[in-house]
Tab-separated table of C-alpha atoms in Angstrom:
chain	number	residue	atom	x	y	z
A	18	UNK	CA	157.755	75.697	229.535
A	19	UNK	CA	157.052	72.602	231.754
A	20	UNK	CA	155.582	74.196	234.218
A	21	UNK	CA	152.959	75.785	231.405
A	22	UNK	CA	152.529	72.359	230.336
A	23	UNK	CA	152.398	70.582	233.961
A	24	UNK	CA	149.793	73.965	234.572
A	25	UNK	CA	147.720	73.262	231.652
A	26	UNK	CA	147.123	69.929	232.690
A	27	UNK	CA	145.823	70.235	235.739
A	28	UNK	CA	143.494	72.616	234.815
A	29	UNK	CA	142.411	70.316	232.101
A	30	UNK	CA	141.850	67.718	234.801
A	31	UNK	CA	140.149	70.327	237.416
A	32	UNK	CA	137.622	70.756	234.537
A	33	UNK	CA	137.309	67.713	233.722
A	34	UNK	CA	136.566	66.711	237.584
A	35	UNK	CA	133.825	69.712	237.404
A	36	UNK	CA	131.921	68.714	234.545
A	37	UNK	CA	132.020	64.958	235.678
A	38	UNK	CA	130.606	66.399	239.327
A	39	UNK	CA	127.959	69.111	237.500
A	40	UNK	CA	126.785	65.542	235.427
A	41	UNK	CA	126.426	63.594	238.679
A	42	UNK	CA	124.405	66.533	240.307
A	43	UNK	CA	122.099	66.960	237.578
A	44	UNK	CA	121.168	63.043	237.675
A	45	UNK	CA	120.895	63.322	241.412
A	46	UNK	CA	118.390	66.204	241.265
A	47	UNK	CA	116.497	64.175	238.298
A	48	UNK	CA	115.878	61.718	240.468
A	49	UNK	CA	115.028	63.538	243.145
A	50	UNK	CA	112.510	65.339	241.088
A	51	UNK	CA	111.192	62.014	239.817
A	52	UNK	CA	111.046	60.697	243.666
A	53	UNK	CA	108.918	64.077	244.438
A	54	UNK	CA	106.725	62.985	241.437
A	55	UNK	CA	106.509	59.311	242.754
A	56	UNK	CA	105.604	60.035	246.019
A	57	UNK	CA	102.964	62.613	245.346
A	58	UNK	CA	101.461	60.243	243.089
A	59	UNK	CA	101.587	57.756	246.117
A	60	UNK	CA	99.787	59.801	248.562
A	61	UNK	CA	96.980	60.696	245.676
A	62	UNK	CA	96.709	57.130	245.191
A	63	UNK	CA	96.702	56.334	248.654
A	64	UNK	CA	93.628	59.066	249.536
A	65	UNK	CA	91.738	57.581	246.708
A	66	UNK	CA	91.827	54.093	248.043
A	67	UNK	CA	90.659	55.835	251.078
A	68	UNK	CA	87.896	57.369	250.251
A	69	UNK	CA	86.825	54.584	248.146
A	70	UNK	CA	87.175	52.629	251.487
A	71	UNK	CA	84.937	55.171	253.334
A	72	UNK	CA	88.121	56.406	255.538
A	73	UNK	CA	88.949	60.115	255.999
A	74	UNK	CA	92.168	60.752	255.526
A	75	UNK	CA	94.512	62.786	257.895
A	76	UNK	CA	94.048	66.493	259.011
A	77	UNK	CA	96.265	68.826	257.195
């Protein structure tokens, strides 16, 4: 019976651990997504200054 018990609780913890990690991940590829976002608006921002200033950008 204790080893049911002692059995049970670990896998309690084990799933616990998992959805804790799953959590993290999510908010770590939210804010990558967001960093994507933040940079692309960067480089827009950054070739509009440019051609307002009468500079062509870099070749692609």
């Amino acid at each position: 019976m204790a080893m049911v018990f002692c059995h049970s609780q670990v896998q309690s913890l084990l799933q616990n651990i998992q959805d804790k990690f799953q959590n993290m991940s999510d908010q770590i590829l939210t804010r990558i997504d967001e960093m994507g976002n933040r940079i692309d608006d960067l480089e827009k921002n950054i070739g509009d200054l440019m051609t307002q200033a009468g500079v062509e950008g870099p070749e692609k």
